[in-house]
């Protein structure tokens, strides 16, 4: 399959439908009276909704006949090793948000080629909201059947909106916020779950998201595609681009996600670590 604009746009439509179908499966469980869970080896929660979404997505991707390997948080499927093109998915990002029933959980599907996200879809099941993006082409937000193009916003020194993890804040995250307060006149904190943090920057509702704690590849790849398609950037704290590979053990480095590329973000992040 050639990765041209027309093919990627068509593929983004198909992947969006797969994500929406997985979202329906999740909501069937979410709206039930009781949610059962168990613990993974790392202690993180696992629910029937995670596995149901995983199954729906794997089936949907298999029907595309593209023969790309799939790397998922809930189990990996490898058709060949060391592939430079593969699907990277998180069937239910924000399981803690799901269990707390605050609606801020997502379905993440990204297409990776040569280490970079070429296409990303993020569905927000409880909010009837879906984001999709193709870097170099454009980013879109769909809600209640209405599709609109989104883009990041220009930063103003009078006020900055920082989106932070609702459930996974660290002391270093707080240090970063203190450093931000020294630079901007006013700071608004937007606590958000799952990959929605990246999407809020992509659509111009937030200016920056910085993550000092541990994350995996499937947590951010789809959001990065949407962010970059909307005009933003996601890089490691050293300013280098992240690289995604077909390895379930690979974690992300500390990174930042920003909307306005004209501000010297790297200095701000480095100052917060000293």
mmCIF file of N, CA and C in Angstrom, residues 164-271:
data_model
loop_
_atom_site.group_PDB
_atom_site.id
_atom_site.type_symbol
_atom_site.label_atom_id
_atom_site.label_comp_id
_atom_site.label_asym_id
_atom_site.label_seq_id
_atom_site.Cartn_x
_atom_site.Cartn_y
_atom_site.Cartn_z
ATOM 1 N N UNK A 164 -2.479 18.259 32.368
ATOM 2 C CA UNK A 164 -1.698 17.304 33.154
ATOM 3 C C UNK A 164 -2.513 16.035 33.376
ATOM 4 N N UNK A 165 -1.823 14.976 33.701
ATOM 5 C CA UNK A 165 -2.492 13.704 33.940
ATOM 6 C C UNK A 165 -3.413 13.784 35.147
ATOM 7 N N UNK A 166 -4.593 13.257 35.001
ATOM 8 C CA UNK A 166 -5.545 13.242 36.104
ATOM 9 C C UNK A 166 -5.144 12.215 37.170
ATOM 10 N N UNK A 167 -4.518 11.115 36.744
ATOM 11 C CA UNK A 167 -4.278 10.001 37.667
ATOM 12 C C UNK A 167 -2.811 9.664 37.896
ATOM 13 N N UNK A 168 -1.882 10.301 37.135
ATOM 14 C CA UNK A 168 -0.488 9.852 37.200
ATOM 15 C C UNK A 168 0.490 11.011 37.329
ATOM 16 N N UNK A 169 0.223 11.972 38.212
ATOM 17 C CA UNK A 169 1.138 13.086 38.391
ATOM 18 C C UNK A 169 2.307 12.688 39.287
ATOM 19 N N UNK A 170 3.498 13.226 38.959
ATOM 20 C CA UNK A 170 4.699 12.950 39.745
ATOM 21 C C UNK A 170 5.237 14.250 40.336
ATOM 22 N N UNK A 171 6.210 14.137 41.216
ATOM 23 C CA UNK A 171 6.835 15.316 41.808
ATOM 24 C C UNK A 171 7.511 16.157 40.737
ATOM 25 N N UNK A 172 8.087 15.514 39.738
ATOM 26 C CA UNK A 172 8.740 16.266 38.663
ATOM 27 C C UNK A 172 7.719 17.018 37.807
ATOM 28 N N UNK A 173 6.522 16.456 37.682
ATOM 29 C CA UNK A 173 5.462 17.186 36.991
ATOM 30 C C UNK A 173 5.145 18.482 37.735
ATOM 31 N N UNK A 174 5.107 18.410 39.046
ATOM 32 C CA UNK A 174 4.824 19.591 39.859
ATOM 33 C C UNK A 174 5.967 20.600 39.760
ATOM 34 N N UNK A 175 7.210 20.112 39.666
ATOM 35 C CA UNK A 175 8.351 21.002 39.490
ATOM 36 C C UNK A 175 8.243 21.759 38.171
ATOM 37 N N UNK A 176 7.786 21.064 37.147
ATOM 38 C CA UNK A 176 7.596 21.710 35.849
ATOM 39 C C UNK A 176 6.544 22.813 35.940
ATOM 40 N N UNK A 177 5.471 22.556 36.634
ATOM 41 C CA UNK A 177 4.418 23.554 36.781
ATOM 42 C C UNK A 177 4.926 24.785 37.521
ATOM 43 N N UNK A 178 5.780 24.575 38.517
ATOM 44 C CA UNK A 178 6.355 25.710 39.256
ATOM 45 C C UNK A 178 7.237 26.553 38.350
ATOM 46 N N UNK A 179 7.967 25.894 37.438
ATOM 47 C CA UNK A 179 8.825 26.615 36.499
ATOM 48 C C UNK A 179 7.985 27.410 35.505
ATOM 49 N N UNK A 180 6.877 26.839 35.088
ATOM 50 C CA UNK A 180 5.977 27.525 34.164
ATOM 51 C C UNK A 180 5.431 28.798 34.796
ATOM 52 N N UNK A 181 5.131 28.737 36.089
ATOM 53 C CA UNK A 181 4.568 29.898 36.795
ATOM 54 C C UNK A 181 5.534 31.081 36.806
ATOM 55 N N UNK A 182 6.846 30.803 36.682
ATOM 56 C CA UNK A 182 7.845 31.871 36.676
ATOM 57 C C UNK A 182 7.871 32.614 35.340
ATOM 58 N N UNK A 183 7.392 31.949 34.289
ATOM 59 C CA UNK A 183 7.492 32.498 32.936
ATOM 60 C C UNK A 183 6.222 33.193 32.476
ATOM 61 N N UNK A 184 5.076 32.691 32.931
ATOM 62 C CA UNK A 184 3.792 33.213 32.457
ATOM 63 C C UNK A 184 3.046 33.931 33.582
ATOM 64 N N UNK A 185 2.277 34.933 33.206
ATOM 65 C CA UNK A 185 1.550 35.733 34.191
ATOM 66 C C UNK A 185 0.466 34.923 34.894
ATOM 67 N N UNK A 186 -0.181 34.050 34.132
ATOM 68 C CA UNK A 186 -1.267 33.245 34.699
ATOM 69 C C UNK A 186 -1.187 31.839 34.116
ATOM 70 N N UNK A 187 -1.488 30.842 34.929
ATOM 71 C CA UNK A 187 -1.458 29.459 34.475
ATOM 72 C C UNK A 187 -2.784 28.780 34.812
ATOM 73 N N UNK A 188 -3.331 28.103 33.832
ATOM 74 C CA UNK A 188 -4.541 27.310 34.039
ATOM 75 C C UNK A 188 -4.159 25.838 33.950
ATOM 76 N N UNK A 189 -4.550 25.065 34.951
ATOM 77 C CA UNK A 189 -4.267 23.634 34.982
ATOM 78 C C UNK A 189 -5.493 22.872 34.504
ATOM 79 N N UNK A 190 -5.321 22.065 33.475
ATOM 80 C CA UNK A 190 -6.409 21.252 32.945
ATOM 81 C C UNK A 190 -6.093 19.776 33.205
ATOM 82 N N UNK A 191 -6.703 19.209 34.232
ATOM 83 C CA UNK A 191 -6.488 17.799 34.538
ATOM 84 C C UNK A 191 -7.298 16.942 33.558
ATOM 85 N N UNK A 192 -6.605 16.057 32.883
ATOM 86 C CA UNK A 192 -7.218 15.279 31.803
ATOM 87 C C UNK A 192 -6.699 13.848 31.831
ATOM 88 N N UNK A 193 -7.539 12.907 31.440
ATOM 89 C CA UNK A 193 -7.132 11.513 31.401
ATOM 90 C C UNK A 193 -6.703 11.067 30.019
ATOM 91 N N UNK A 194 -5.930 9.998 29.975
ATOM 92 C CA UNK A 194 -5.582 9.265 28.752
ATOM 93 C C UNK A 194 -4.943 10.147 27.682
ATOM 94 N N UNK A 195 -5.056 9.733 26.411
ATOM 95 C CA UNK A 195 -4.455 10.476 25.299
ATOM 96 C C UNK A 195 -5.225 11.748 24.978
ATOM 97 N N UNK A 196 -6.301 12.006 25.710
ATOM 98 C CA UNK A 196 -7.046 13.252 25.540
ATOM 99 C C UNK A 196 -6.163 14.478 25.798
ATOM 100 N N UNK A 197 -5.108 14.294 26.601
ATOM 101 C CA UNK A 197 -4.213 15.418 26.891
ATOM 102 C C UNK A 197 -3.574 15.937 25.605
ATOM 103 N N UNK A 198 -3.129 15.037 24.768
ATOM 104 C CA UNK A 198 -2.521 15.434 23.499
ATOM 105 C C UNK A 198 -3.561 16.037 22.562
ATOM 106 N N UNK A 199 -4.754 15.482 22.581
ATOM 107 C CA UNK A 199 -5.818 15.981 21.710
ATOM 108 C C UNK A 199 -6.259 17.380 22.111
ATOM 109 N N UNK A 200 -6.244 17.685 23.406
ATOM 110 C CA UNK A 200 -6.633 19.017 23.862
ATOM 111 C C UNK A 200 -5.622 20.072 23.378
ATOM 112 N N UNK A 201 -4.366 19.704 23.296
ATOM 113 C CA UNK A 201 -3.372 20.611 22.734
ATOM 114 C C UNK A 201 -3.586 20.731 21.226
ATOM 115 N N UNK A 202 -3.873 19.613 20.577
ATOM 116 C CA UNK A 202 -4.075 19.609 19.126
ATOM 117 C C UNK A 202 -5.234 20.501 18.706
ATOM 118 N N UNK A 203 -6.292 20.532 19.493
ATOM 119 C CA UNK A 203 -7.471 21.319 19.114
ATOM 120 C C UNK A 203 -7.435 22.743 19.656
ATOM 121 N N UNK A 204 -6.323 23.111 20.311
ATOM 122 C CA UNK A 204 -6.169 24.485 20.770
ATOM 123 C C UNK A 204 -6.837 24.817 22.079
ATOM 124 N N UNK A 205 -7.212 23.824 22.863
ATOM 125 C CA UNK A 205 -7.799 24.090 24.178
ATOM 126 C C UNK A 205 -6.735 24.154 25.272
ATOM 127 N N UNK A 206 -5.553 23.619 24.990
ATOM 128 C CA UNK A 206 -4.421 23.676 25.908
ATOM 129 C C UNK A 206 -3.175 24.024 25.107
ATOM 130 N N UNK A 207 -2.141 24.514 25.794
ATOM 131 C CA UNK A 207 -0.912 24.933 25.120
ATOM 132 C C UNK A 207 0.199 23.897 25.220
ATOM 133 N N UNK A 208 0.220 23.158 26.319
ATOM 134 C CA UNK A 208 1.349 22.250 26.531
ATOM 135 C C UNK A 208 0.946 21.091 27.445
ATOM 136 N N UNK A 209 1.571 19.975 27.191
ATOM 137 C CA UNK A 209 1.475 18.811 28.068
ATOM 138 C C UNK A 209 2.883 18.245 28.179
ATOM 139 N N UNK A 210 3.380 18.143 29.401
ATOM 140 C CA UNK A 210 4.713 17.604 29.636
ATOM 141 C C UNK A 210 4.586 16.382 30.541
ATOM 142 N N UNK A 211 5.195 15.285 30.143
ATOM 143 C CA UNK A 211 5.078 14.055 30.928
ATOM 144 C C UNK A 211 6.435 13.626 31.447
ATOM 145 N N UNK A 212 6.584 13.656 32.758
ATOM 146 C CA UNK A 212 7.831 13.259 33.407
ATOM 147 C C UNK A 212 7.801 11.807 33.892
ATOM 148 N N UNK A 213 6.592 11.234 33.950
ATOM 149 C CA UNK A 213 6.463 9.867 34.439
ATOM 150 C C UNK A 213 6.505 8.850 33.303
ATOM 151 N N UNK A 214 6.452 7.559 33.626
ATOM 152 C CA UNK A 214 6.574 6.505 32.618
ATOM 153 C C UNK A 214 5.322 6.347 31.765
ATOM 154 N N UNK A 215 5.530 6.143 30.477
ATOM 155 C CA UNK A 215 4.447 5.828 29.538
ATOM 156 C C UNK A 215 4.988 4.828 28.514
ATOM 157 N N UNK A 216 4.050 4.147 27.834
ATOM 158 C CA UNK A 216 4.441 3.223 26.774
ATOM 159 C C UNK A 216 4.112 3.807 25.408
ATOM 160 N N UNK A 217 4.645 3.181 24.383
ATOM 161 C CA UNK A 217 4.477 3.657 23.009
ATOM 162 C C UNK A 217 3.009 3.843 22.631
ATOM 163 N N UNK A 218 2.173 2.864 22.998
ATOM 164 C CA UNK A 218 0.770 2.890 22.574
ATOM 165 C C UNK A 218 -0.039 3.981 23.264
ATOM 166 N N UNK A 219 0.531 4.579 24.323
ATOM 167 C CA UNK A 219 -0.175 5.647 25.032
ATOM 168 C C UNK A 219 -0.236 6.940 24.216
ATOM 169 N N UNK A 220 0.760 7.191 23.374
ATOM 170 C CA UNK A 220 0.868 8.527 22.781
ATOM 171 C C UNK A 220 1.002 8.569 21.263
ATOM 172 N N UNK A 221 1.244 7.443 20.602
ATOM 173 C CA UNK A 221 1.517 7.478 19.152
ATOM 174 C C UNK A 221 0.363 8.067 18.351
ATOM 175 N N UNK A 222 -0.853 7.635 18.632
ATOM 176 C CA UNK A 222 -2.008 8.147 17.890
ATOM 177 C C UNK A 222 -2.215 9.631 18.175
ATOM 178 N N UNK A 223 -2.053 10.019 19.435
ATOM 179 C CA UNK A 223 -2.188 11.429 19.804
ATOM 180 C C UNK A 223 -1.115 12.287 19.153
ATOM 181 N N UNK A 224 0.100 11.743 19.024
ATOM 182 C CA UNK A 224 1.167 12.487 18.369
ATOM 183 C C UNK A 224 0.833 12.753 16.906
ATOM 184 N N UNK A 225 0.280 11.747 16.216
ATOM 185 C CA UNK A 225 -0.104 11.928 14.816
ATOM 186 C C UNK A 225 -1.120 13.061 14.679
ATOM 187 N N UNK A 226 -2.096 13.092 15.580
ATOM 188 C CA UNK A 226 -3.132 14.129 15.549
ATOM 189 C C UNK A 226 -2.531 15.495 15.870
ATOM 190 N N UNK A 227 -1.696 15.538 16.891
ATOM 191 C CA UNK A 227 -1.044 16.784 17.297
ATOM 192 C C UNK A 227 -0.214 17.372 16.157
ATOM 193 N N UNK A 228 0.629 16.549 15.531
ATOM 194 C CA UNK A 228 1.488 17.041 14.461
ATOM 195 C C UNK A 228 0.671 17.448 13.240
ATOM 196 N N UNK A 229 -0.402 16.724 12.985
ATOM 197 C CA UNK A 229 -1.275 17.077 11.862
ATOM 198 C C UNK A 229 -1.965 18.422 12.099
ATOM 199 N N UNK A 230 -2.116 18.796 13.384
ATOM 200 C CA UNK A 230 -2.771 20.054 13.746
ATOM 201 C C UNK A 230 -1.783 21.206 13.872
ATOM 202 N N UNK A 231 -0.490 20.926 13.688
ATOM 203 C CA UNK A 231 0.513 21.982 13.725
ATOM 204 C C UNK A 231 1.390 21.995 14.956
ATOM 205 N N UNK A 232 1.249 20.994 15.843
ATOM 206 C CA UNK A 232 2.034 20.940 17.058
ATOM 207 C C UNK A 232 3.234 20.022 16.947
ATOM 208 N N UNK A 233 3.844 19.739 18.096
ATOM 209 C CA UNK A 233 5.050 18.914 18.107
ATOM 210 C C UNK A 233 5.145 18.134 19.410
ATOM 211 N N UNK A 234 5.688 16.928 19.321
ATOM 212 C CA UNK A 234 5.963 16.096 20.489
ATOM 213 C C UNK A 234 7.400 15.614 20.392
ATOM 214 N N UNK A 235 8.195 15.921 21.411
ATOM 215 C CA UNK A 235 9.607 15.535 21.421
ATOM 216 C C UNK A 235 10.030 15.130 22.828
ATOM 217 N N UNK A 236 11.162 14.463 22.903
ATOM 218 C CA UNK A 236 11.744 14.152 24.195
ATOM 219 C C UNK A 236 12.272 15.430 24.829
ATOM 220 N N UNK A 237 12.560 15.406 26.135
ATOM 221 C CA UNK A 237 13.043 16.609 26.809
ATOM 222 C C UNK A 237 14.373 17.088 26.250
ATOM 223 N N UNK A 238 15.088 16.206 25.543
ATOM 224 C CA UNK A 238 16.340 16.597 24.904
ATOM 225 C C UNK A 238 16.110 17.263 23.551
ATOM 226 N N UNK A 239 14.827 17.384 23.158
ATOM 227 C CA UNK A 239 14.512 18.009 21.884
ATOM 228 C C UNK A 239 14.527 17.065 20.709
ATOM 229 N N UNK A 240 14.821 15.800 20.965
ATOM 230 C CA UNK A 240 14.894 14.819 19.888
ATOM 231 C C UNK A 240 13.528 14.175 19.652
ATOM 232 N N UNK A 241 13.292 13.755 18.411
ATOM 233 C CA UNK A 241 12.039 13.083 18.060
ATOM 234 C C UNK A 241 11.988 11.692 18.659
ATOM 235 N N UNK A 242 10.787 11.245 19.030
ATOM 236 C CA UNK A 242 10.608 9.890 19.540
ATOM 237 C C UNK A 242 10.570 8.915 18.369
ATOM 238 N N UNK A 243 10.976 7.700 18.625
ATOM 239 C CA UNK A 243 10.952 6.672 17.592
ATOM 240 C C UNK A 243 10.177 5.468 18.116
ATOM 241 N N UNK A 244 9.227 4.984 17.332
ATOM 242 C CA UNK A 244 8.401 3.851 17.717
ATOM 243 C C UNK A 244 8.894 2.594 17.000
ATOM 244 N N UNK A 245 8.987 1.507 17.752
ATOM 245 C CA UNK A 245 9.463 0.248 17.181
ATOM 246 C C UNK A 245 8.555 -0.897 17.612
ATOM 247 N N UNK A 246 8.663 -2.009 16.919
ATOM 248 C CA UNK A 246 7.818 -3.169 17.190
ATOM 249 C C UNK A 246 8.376 -3.943 18.380
ATOM 250 N N UNK A 247 8.202 -3.357 19.568
ATOM 251 C CA UNK A 247 8.745 -3.939 20.797
ATOM 252 C C UNK A 247 7.835 -3.561 21.948
ATOM 253 N N UNK A 248 7.175 -4.548 22.532
ATOM 254 C CA UNK A 248 6.200 -4.286 23.590
ATOM 255 C C UNK A 248 6.843 -3.807 24.890
ATOM 256 N N UNK A 249 8.161 -3.941 25.029
ATOM 257 C CA UNK A 249 8.840 -3.544 26.259
ATOM 258 C C UNK A 249 9.311 -2.096 26.223
ATOM 259 N N UNK A 250 9.291 -1.478 25.044
ATOM 260 C CA UNK A 250 9.849 -0.140 24.905
ATOM 261 C C UNK A 250 8.951 0.920 25.543
ATOM 262 N N UNK A 251 9.530 1.676 26.470
ATOM 263 C CA UNK A 251 8.829 2.783 27.095
ATOM 264 C C UNK A 251 9.258 4.097 26.439
ATOM 265 N N UNK A 252 8.420 5.120 26.604
ATOM 266 C CA UNK A 252 8.760 6.445 26.081
ATOM 267 C C UNK A 252 9.719 7.145 27.034
ATOM 268 N N UNK A 253 10.572 8.018 26.508
ATOM 269 C CA UNK A 253 11.349 8.881 27.398
ATOM 270 C C UNK A 253 10.435 9.981 27.937
ATOM 271 N N UNK A 254 10.930 10.789 28.836
ATOM 272 C CA UNK A 254 10.180 11.963 29.270
ATOM 273 C C UNK A 254 10.003 12.861 28.040
ATOM 274 N N UNK A 255 8.821 13.424 27.885
ATOM 275 C CA UNK A 255 8.562 14.166 26.657
ATOM 276 C C UNK A 255 7.692 15.388 26.915
ATOM 277 N N UNK A 256 7.624 16.244 25.905
ATOM 278 C CA UNK A 256 6.710 17.370 25.957
ATOM 279 C C UNK A 256 5.917 17.456 24.659
ATOM 280 N N UNK A 257 4.708 17.968 24.788
ATOM 281 C CA UNK A 257 3.768 18.075 23.683
ATOM 282 C C UNK A 257 3.292 19.535 23.669
ATOM 283 N N UNK A 258 3.523 20.244 22.558
ATOM 284 C CA UNK A 258 3.223 21.669 22.507
ATOM 285 C C UNK A 258 2.476 22.035 21.233
ATOM 286 N N UNK A 259 1.760 23.156 21.307
ATOM 287 C CA UNK A 259 0.999 23.613 20.155
ATOM 288 C C UNK A 259 1.706 24.678 19.338
ATOM 289 N N UNK A 260 2.320 25.663 19.997
ATOM 290 C CA UNK A 260 2.992 26.769 19.323
ATOM 291 C C UNK A 260 4.480 26.445 19.213
ATOM 292 N N UNK A 261 4.981 26.301 17.982
ATOM 293 C CA UNK A 261 6.371 25.900 17.767
ATOM 294 C C UNK A 261 7.352 27.063 17.855
ATOM 295 N N UNK A 262 6.860 28.284 17.994
ATOM 296 C CA UNK A 262 7.745 29.455 17.993
ATOM 297 C C UNK A 262 8.287 29.807 19.374
ATOM 298 N N UNK A 263 7.768 29.162 20.418
ATOM 299 C CA UNK A 263 8.246 29.443 21.774
ATOM 300 C C UNK A 263 9.419 28.515 22.111
ATOM 301 N N UNK A 264 10.452 29.009 22.830
ATOM 302 C CA UNK A 264 11.614 28.174 23.186
ATOM 303 C C UNK A 264 11.303 27.208 24.334
ATOM 304 N N UNK A 265 10.492 26.226 24.041
ATOM 305 C CA UNK A 265 10.040 25.278 25.052
ATOM 306 C C UNK A 265 11.180 24.499 25.698
ATOM 307 N N UNK A 266 12.161 24.115 24.898
ATOM 308 C CA UNK A 266 13.233 23.246 25.408
ATOM 309 C C UNK A 266 13.905 23.851 26.632
ATOM 310 N N UNK A 267 14.151 25.155 26.602
ATOM 311 C CA UNK A 267 14.785 25.814 27.747
ATOM 312 C C UNK A 267 13.921 25.709 28.997
ATOM 313 N N UNK A 268 12.625 25.870 28.820
ATOM 314 C CA UNK A 268 11.696 25.796 29.952
ATOM 315 C C UNK A 268 11.731 24.408 30.588
ATOM 316 N N UNK A 269 11.738 23.374 29.748
ATOM 317 C CA UNK A 269 11.734 22.020 30.275
ATOM 318 C C UNK A 269 13.056 21.672 30.950
ATOM 319 N N UNK A 270 14.153 22.111 30.365
ATOM 320 C CA UNK A 270 15.442 21.820 30.962
ATOM 321 C C UNK A 270 15.594 22.537 32.301
ATOM 322 N N UNK A 271 15.080 23.760 32.390
ATOM 323 C CA UNK A 271 15.134 24.510 33.656
ATOM 324 C C UNK A 271 14.360 23.803 34.763
#
